Structures are given as C-alpha cells and as structure tokens.
PDB file of C-alpha atoms in Angstrom:
ATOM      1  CA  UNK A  12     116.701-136.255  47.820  1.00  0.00           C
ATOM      2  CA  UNK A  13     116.819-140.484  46.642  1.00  0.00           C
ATOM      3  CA  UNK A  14     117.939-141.718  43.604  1.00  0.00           C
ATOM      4  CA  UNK A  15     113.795-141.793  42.823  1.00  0.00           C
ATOM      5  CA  UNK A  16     113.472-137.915  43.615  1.00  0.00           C
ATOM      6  CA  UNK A  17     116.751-137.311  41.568  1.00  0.00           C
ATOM      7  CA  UNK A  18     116.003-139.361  38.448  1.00  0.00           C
ATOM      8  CA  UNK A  19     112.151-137.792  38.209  1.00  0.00           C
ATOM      9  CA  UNK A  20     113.546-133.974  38.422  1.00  0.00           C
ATOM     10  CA  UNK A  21     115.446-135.222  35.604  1.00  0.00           C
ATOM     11  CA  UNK A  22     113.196-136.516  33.458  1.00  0.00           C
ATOM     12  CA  UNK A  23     110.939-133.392  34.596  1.00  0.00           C
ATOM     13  CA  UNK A  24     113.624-131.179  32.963  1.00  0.00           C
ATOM     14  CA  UNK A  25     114.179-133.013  29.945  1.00  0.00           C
ATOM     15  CA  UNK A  26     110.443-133.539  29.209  1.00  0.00           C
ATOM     16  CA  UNK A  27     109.338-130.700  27.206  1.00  0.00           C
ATOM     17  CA  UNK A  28     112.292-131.425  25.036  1.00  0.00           C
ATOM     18  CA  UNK A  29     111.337-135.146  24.471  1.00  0.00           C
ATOM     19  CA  UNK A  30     108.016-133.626  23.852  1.00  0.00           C
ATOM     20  CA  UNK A  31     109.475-131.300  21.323  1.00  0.00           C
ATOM     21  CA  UNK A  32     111.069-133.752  19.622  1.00  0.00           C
ATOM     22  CA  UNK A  33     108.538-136.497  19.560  1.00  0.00           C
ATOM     23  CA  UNK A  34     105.621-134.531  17.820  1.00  0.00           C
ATOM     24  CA  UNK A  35     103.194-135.898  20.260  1.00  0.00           C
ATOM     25  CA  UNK A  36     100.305-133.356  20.936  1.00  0.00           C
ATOM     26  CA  UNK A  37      98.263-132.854  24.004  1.00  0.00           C
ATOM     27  CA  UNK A  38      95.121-133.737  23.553  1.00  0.00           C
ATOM     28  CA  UNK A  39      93.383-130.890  25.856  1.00  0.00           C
ATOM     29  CA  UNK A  40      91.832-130.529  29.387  1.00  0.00           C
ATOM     30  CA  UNK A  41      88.879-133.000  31.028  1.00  0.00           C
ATOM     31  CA  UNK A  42      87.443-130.800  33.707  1.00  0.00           C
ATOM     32  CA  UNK A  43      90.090-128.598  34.365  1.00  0.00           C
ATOM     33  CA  UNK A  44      93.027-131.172  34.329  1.00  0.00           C
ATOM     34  CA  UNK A  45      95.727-131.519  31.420  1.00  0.00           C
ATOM     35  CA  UNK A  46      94.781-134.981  29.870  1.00  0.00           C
ATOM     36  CA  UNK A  47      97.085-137.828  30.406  1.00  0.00           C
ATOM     37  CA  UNK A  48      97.119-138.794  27.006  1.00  0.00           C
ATOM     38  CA  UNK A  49      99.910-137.294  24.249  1.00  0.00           C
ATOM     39  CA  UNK A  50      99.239-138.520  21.130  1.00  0.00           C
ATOM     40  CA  UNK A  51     100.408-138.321  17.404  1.00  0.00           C
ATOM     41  CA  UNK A  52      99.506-139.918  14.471  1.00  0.00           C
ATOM     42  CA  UNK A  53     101.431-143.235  13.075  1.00  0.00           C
ATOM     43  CA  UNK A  54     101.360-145.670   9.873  1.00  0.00           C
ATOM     44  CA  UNK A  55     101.082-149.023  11.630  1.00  0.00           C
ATOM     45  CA  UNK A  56     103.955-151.444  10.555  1.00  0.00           C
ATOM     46  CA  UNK A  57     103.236-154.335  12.367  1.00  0.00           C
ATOM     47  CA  UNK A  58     101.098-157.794  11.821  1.00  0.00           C
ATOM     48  CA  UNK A  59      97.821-157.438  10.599  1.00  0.00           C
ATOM     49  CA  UNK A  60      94.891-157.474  13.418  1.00  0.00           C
ATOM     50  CA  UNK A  61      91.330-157.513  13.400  1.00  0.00           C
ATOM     51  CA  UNK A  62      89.218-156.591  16.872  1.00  0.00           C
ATOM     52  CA  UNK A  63      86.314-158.242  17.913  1.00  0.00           C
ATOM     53  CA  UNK A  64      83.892-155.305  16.467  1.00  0.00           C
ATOM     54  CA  UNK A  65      85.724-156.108  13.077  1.00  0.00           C
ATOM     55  CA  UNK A  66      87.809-153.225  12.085  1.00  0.00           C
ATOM     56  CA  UNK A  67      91.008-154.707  10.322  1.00  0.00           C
ATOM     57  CA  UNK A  68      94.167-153.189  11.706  1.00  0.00           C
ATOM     58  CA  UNK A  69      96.672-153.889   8.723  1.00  0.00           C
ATOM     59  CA  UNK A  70     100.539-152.404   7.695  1.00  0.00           C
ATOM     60  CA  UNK A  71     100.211-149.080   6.607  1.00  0.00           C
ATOM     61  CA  UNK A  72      97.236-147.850   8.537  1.00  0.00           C
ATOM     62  CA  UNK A  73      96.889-144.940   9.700  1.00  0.00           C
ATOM     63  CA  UNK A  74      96.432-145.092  13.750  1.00  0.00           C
ATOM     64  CA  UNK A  75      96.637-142.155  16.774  1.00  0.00           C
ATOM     65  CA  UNK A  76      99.251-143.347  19.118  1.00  0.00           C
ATOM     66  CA  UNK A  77      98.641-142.736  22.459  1.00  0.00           C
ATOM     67  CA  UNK A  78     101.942-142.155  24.807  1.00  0.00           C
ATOM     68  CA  UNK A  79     100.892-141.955  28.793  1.00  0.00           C
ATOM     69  CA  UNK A  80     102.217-138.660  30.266  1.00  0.00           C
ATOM     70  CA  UNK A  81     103.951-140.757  32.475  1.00  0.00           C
ATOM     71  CA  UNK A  82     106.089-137.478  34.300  1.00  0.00           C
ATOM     72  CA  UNK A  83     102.781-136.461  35.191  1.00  0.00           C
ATOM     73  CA  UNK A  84     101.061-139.935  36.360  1.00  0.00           C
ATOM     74  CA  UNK A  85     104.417-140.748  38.371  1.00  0.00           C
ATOM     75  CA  UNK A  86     104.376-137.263  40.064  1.00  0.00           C
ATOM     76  CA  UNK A  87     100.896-137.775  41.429  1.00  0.00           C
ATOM     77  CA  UNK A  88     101.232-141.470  42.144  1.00  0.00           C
ATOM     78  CA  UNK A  89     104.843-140.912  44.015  1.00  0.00           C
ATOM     79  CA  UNK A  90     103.853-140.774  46.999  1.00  0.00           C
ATOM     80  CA  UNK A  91     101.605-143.762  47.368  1.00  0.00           C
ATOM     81  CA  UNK A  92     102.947-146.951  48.466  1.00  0.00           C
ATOM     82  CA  UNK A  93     100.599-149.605  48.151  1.00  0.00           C
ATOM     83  CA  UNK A  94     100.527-150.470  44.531  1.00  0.00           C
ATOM     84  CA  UNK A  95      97.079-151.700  44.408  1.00  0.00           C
ATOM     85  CA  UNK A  96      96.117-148.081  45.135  1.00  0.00           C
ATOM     86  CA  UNK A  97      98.482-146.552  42.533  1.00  0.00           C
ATOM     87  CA  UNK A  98      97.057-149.081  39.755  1.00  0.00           C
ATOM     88  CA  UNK A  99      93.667-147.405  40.638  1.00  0.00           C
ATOM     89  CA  UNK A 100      94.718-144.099  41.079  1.00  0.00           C
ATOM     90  CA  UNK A 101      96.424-144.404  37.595  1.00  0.00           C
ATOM     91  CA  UNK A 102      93.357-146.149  35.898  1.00  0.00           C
ATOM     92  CA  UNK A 103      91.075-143.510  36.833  1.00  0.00           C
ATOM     93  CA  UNK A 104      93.394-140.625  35.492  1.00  0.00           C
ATOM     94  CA  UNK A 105      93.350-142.821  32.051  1.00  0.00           C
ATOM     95  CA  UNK A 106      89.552-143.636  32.253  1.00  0.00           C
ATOM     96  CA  UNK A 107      88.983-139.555  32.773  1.00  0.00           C
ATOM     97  CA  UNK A 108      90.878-138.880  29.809  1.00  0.00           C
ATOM     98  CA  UNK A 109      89.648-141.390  27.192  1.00  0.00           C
ATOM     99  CA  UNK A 110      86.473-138.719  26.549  1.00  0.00           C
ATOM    100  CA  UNK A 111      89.562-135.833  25.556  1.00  0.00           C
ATOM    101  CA  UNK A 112      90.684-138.433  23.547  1.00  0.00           C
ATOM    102  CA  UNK A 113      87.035-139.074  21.551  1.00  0.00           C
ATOM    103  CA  UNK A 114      87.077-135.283  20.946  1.00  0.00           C
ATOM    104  CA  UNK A 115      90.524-134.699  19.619  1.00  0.00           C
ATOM    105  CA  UNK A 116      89.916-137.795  16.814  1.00  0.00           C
ATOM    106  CA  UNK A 117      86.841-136.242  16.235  1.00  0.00           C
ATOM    107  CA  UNK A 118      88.138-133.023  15.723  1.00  0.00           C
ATOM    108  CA  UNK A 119      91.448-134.071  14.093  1.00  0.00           C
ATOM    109  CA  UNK A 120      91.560-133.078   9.953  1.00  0.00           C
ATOM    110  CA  UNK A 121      92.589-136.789   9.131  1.00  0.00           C
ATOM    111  CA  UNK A 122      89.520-137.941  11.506  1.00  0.00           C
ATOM    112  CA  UNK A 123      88.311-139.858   8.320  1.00  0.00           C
ATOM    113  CA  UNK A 124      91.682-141.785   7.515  1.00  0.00           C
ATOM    114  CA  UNK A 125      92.255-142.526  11.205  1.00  0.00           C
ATOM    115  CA  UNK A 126      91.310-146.488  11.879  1.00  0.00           C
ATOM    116  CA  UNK A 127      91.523-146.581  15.453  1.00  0.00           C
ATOM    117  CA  UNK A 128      94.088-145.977  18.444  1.00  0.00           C
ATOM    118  CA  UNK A 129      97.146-147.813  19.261  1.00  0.00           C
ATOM    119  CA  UNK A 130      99.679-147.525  22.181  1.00  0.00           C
ATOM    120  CA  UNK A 131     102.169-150.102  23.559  1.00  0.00           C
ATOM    121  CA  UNK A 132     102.482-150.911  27.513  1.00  0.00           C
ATOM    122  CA  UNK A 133     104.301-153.849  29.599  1.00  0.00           C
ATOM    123  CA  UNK A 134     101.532-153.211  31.837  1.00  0.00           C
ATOM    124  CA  UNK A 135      98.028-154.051  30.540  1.00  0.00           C
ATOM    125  CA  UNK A 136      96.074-154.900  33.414  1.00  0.00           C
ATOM    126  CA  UNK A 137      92.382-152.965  33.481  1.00  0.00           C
ATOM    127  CA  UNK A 138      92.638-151.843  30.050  1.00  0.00           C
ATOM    128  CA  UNK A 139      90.164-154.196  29.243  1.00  0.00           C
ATOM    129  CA  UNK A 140      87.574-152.765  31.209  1.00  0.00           C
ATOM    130  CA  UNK A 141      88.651-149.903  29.055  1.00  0.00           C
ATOM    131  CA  UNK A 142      87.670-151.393  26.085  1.00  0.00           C
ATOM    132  CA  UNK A 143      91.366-151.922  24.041  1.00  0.00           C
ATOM    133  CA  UNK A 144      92.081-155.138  22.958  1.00  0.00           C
ATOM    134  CA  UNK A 145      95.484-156.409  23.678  1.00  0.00           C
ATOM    135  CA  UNK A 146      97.819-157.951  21.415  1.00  0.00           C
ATOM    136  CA  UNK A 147     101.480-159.116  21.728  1.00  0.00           C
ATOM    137  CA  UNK A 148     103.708-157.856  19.265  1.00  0.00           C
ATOM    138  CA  UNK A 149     105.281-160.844  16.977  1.00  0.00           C
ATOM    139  CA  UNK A 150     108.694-159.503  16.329  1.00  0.00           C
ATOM    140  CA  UNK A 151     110.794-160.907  19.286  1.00  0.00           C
ATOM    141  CA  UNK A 152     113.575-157.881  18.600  1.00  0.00           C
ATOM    142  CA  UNK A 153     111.044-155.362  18.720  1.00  0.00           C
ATOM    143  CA  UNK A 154     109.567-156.963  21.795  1.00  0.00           C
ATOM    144  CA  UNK A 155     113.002-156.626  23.524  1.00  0.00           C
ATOM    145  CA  UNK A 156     114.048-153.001  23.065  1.00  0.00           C
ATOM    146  CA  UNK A 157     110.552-151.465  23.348  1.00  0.00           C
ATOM    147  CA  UNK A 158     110.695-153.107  26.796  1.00  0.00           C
ATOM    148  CA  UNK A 159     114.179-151.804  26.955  1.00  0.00           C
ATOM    149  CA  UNK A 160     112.722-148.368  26.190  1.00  0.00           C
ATOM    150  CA  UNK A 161     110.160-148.513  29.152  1.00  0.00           C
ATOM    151  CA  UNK A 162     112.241-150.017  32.005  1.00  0.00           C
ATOM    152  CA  UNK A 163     113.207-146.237  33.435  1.00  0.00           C
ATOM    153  CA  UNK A 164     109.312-145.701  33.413  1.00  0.00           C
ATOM    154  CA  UNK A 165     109.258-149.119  35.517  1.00  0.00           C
ATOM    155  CA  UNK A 166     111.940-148.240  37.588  1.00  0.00           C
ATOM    156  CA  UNK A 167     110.603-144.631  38.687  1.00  0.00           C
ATOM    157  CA  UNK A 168     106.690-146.461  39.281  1.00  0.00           C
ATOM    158  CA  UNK A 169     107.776-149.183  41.006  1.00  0.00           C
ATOM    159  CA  UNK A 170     109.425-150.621  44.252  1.00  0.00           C
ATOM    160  CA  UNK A 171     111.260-153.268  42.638  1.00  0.00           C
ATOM    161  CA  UNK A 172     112.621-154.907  38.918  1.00  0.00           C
ATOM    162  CA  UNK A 173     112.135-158.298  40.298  1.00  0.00           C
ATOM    163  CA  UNK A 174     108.731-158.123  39.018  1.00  0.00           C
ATOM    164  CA  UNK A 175     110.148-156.282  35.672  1.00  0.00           C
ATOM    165  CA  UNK A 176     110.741-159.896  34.008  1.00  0.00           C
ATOM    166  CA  UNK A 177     107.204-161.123  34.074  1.00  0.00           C
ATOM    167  CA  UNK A 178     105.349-158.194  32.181  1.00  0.00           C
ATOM    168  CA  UNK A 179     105.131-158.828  28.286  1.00  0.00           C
ATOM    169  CA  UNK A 180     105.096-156.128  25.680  1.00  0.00           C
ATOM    170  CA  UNK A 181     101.691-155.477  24.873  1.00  0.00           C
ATOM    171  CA  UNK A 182      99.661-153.562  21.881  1.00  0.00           C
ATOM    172  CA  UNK A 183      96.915-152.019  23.266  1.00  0.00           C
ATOM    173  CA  UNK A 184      94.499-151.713  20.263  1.00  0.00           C
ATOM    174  CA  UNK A 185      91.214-149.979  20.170  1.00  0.00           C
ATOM    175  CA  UNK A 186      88.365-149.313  17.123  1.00  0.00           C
ATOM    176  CA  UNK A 187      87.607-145.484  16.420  1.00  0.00           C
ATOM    177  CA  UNK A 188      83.432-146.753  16.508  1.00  0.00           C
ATOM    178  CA  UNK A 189      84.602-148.037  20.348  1.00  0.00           C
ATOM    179  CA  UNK A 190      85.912-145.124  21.872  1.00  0.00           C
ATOM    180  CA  UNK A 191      82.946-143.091  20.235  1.00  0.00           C
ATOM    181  CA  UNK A 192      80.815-145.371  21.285  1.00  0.00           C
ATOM    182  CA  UNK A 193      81.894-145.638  24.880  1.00  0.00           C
ATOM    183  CA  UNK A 194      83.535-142.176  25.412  1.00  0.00           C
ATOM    184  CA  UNK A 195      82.055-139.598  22.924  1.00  0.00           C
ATOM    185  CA  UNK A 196      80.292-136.854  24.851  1.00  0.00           C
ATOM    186  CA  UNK A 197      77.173-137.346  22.301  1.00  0.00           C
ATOM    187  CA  UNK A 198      76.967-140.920  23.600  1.00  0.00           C
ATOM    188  CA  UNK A 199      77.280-140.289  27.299  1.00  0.00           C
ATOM    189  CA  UNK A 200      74.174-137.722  26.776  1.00  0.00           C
ATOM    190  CA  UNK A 201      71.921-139.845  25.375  1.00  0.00           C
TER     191      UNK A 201
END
C-alpha cells in the first residue's frame, strides 16, 4: 500500500466523523448515485459582491455552502493518471449533481432567506461553464490558511505540489435564480 493508498484509508475512516462534526448535509441521490455535494448553511462574512445577474452578496447573508465530497471524487478519480481526464471525470460528477443541489434549496425551510450558493476551491477551472462566478477572497490571512486547509486534498489528487504554488484561493459564487434557472428540473422540462 503507498503513502497515497495509506493517507486516503485514513481520511476514509475519519470521514463520517468530520462529517459529524461539520453539520454539512447530503444533499440526496441524482440517478442512483450519492451527490457530490455536502452542504450547510452559512452567514457570509466576507467583502460585499454583486454577480453579473445582480444579486448583492453582502456580510451577513445567508448562503448554502457547498463542500466537494472529495473522499468520494478522489476514490473514483485514483486510479486515473492523466489529469486532463480526471479534471473531466471530476467536472461531470459536479455538473450531475448541481440539479440535487436546485432541489435541496428548493426544498430547504429557509429556501426564502437563502441568497445564493457559495463554496471556496484553489482549483476553479470549468466552473464557469458551470455558471459560478469566481471571486478572490481579500483577506490575505484568510487566503493563506484556507489554502493551508486544502493542501492534503491537493496532495491525495495530484502527482505533484510543484504546481500547488500557482493555484489562488477562489470564492466560487453563484445566484439562487442561476442554478434554478440552469439546473431546476422544472426548467430542464420545459
């Protein structure tokens, strides 16, 4: 068993305790696979924002934060070696979720009080084409230990931390009337 191997079946085990802890929430099942997505709800504390369809991310808002299952995404990426195909493979599990995610605001009791969605990744490429908006945080100490936080995630998903310098800290921001609009399953049937 590598160092990879060992440090995964680690985190494995310790998972459902994080997840116990964190009061994230799975968000449910898109065609008969758990949802990559854990979310909970959060009172945004940063800089104010406003998206490009207008909603006004300011301090005190109340956002869903979306956490990647990463265990899960790194399990069934492992094993692939060319990166280009793991960035796809990993999009696709995202872009399948994002209509789990539709439902559970929809469904969620403070649906009405939620502005939008909100997660934070050193590795934004594609999410564009997913429709969040990226931001980088302002607060350079904040910047530096969030990274901190995600460089085992880096080290399990990648070959190598020479690359780990060059990714900034990024808020991945998107509007409650987007991901509706794109991903609710009353959209997609019209």
């Amino acid at each position: 068993m590598g160092i990879r191997s060992t440090l995964l079946w680690i985190w494995k085990l310790f998972d459902p305790l994080f997840y116990l802890f964190s009061r994230l929430h799975y968000i449910g099942d898109v065609n008969n696979k758990p949802s990559v997505f854990r979310v909970r709800l959060t009172k945004y504390k940063g800089k104010k924002y406003i998206l490009s369809d207008g909603t006004k991310i300011d301090k005190n808002d109340l956002l869903l934060k979306i956490h990647l299952h990463n265990v899960r995404i790194i399990a069934e990426i492992g094993k692939i070696k060319n990166d280009l195909k793991r960035a796809k493979l990993t999009y696709r599990l995202v872009l399948h979720s994002m209509p789990a995610l539709a439902s559970y605001l929809k469904e969620h009791p403070d649906e009405k009080k939620i502005i939008g969605i909100i997660g934070i990744t050193s590795l934004d490429r594609g999410v564009k084409a997913l429709g969040f908006e990226c931001f980088r945080p302002k607060s350079r100490i904040y910047r530096f230990f969030k990274k901190l936080g995600q460089l085992p995630i880096y080290v399990l998903s990648n070959s190598s931390l020479r690359n780990f310098q060059k990714y900034h800290l990024t808020y991945l921001f998107l509007s409650k009337e987007t991901l509706y609009s794109r991903y609710s399953q009353d959209s997609s049937e019209k």
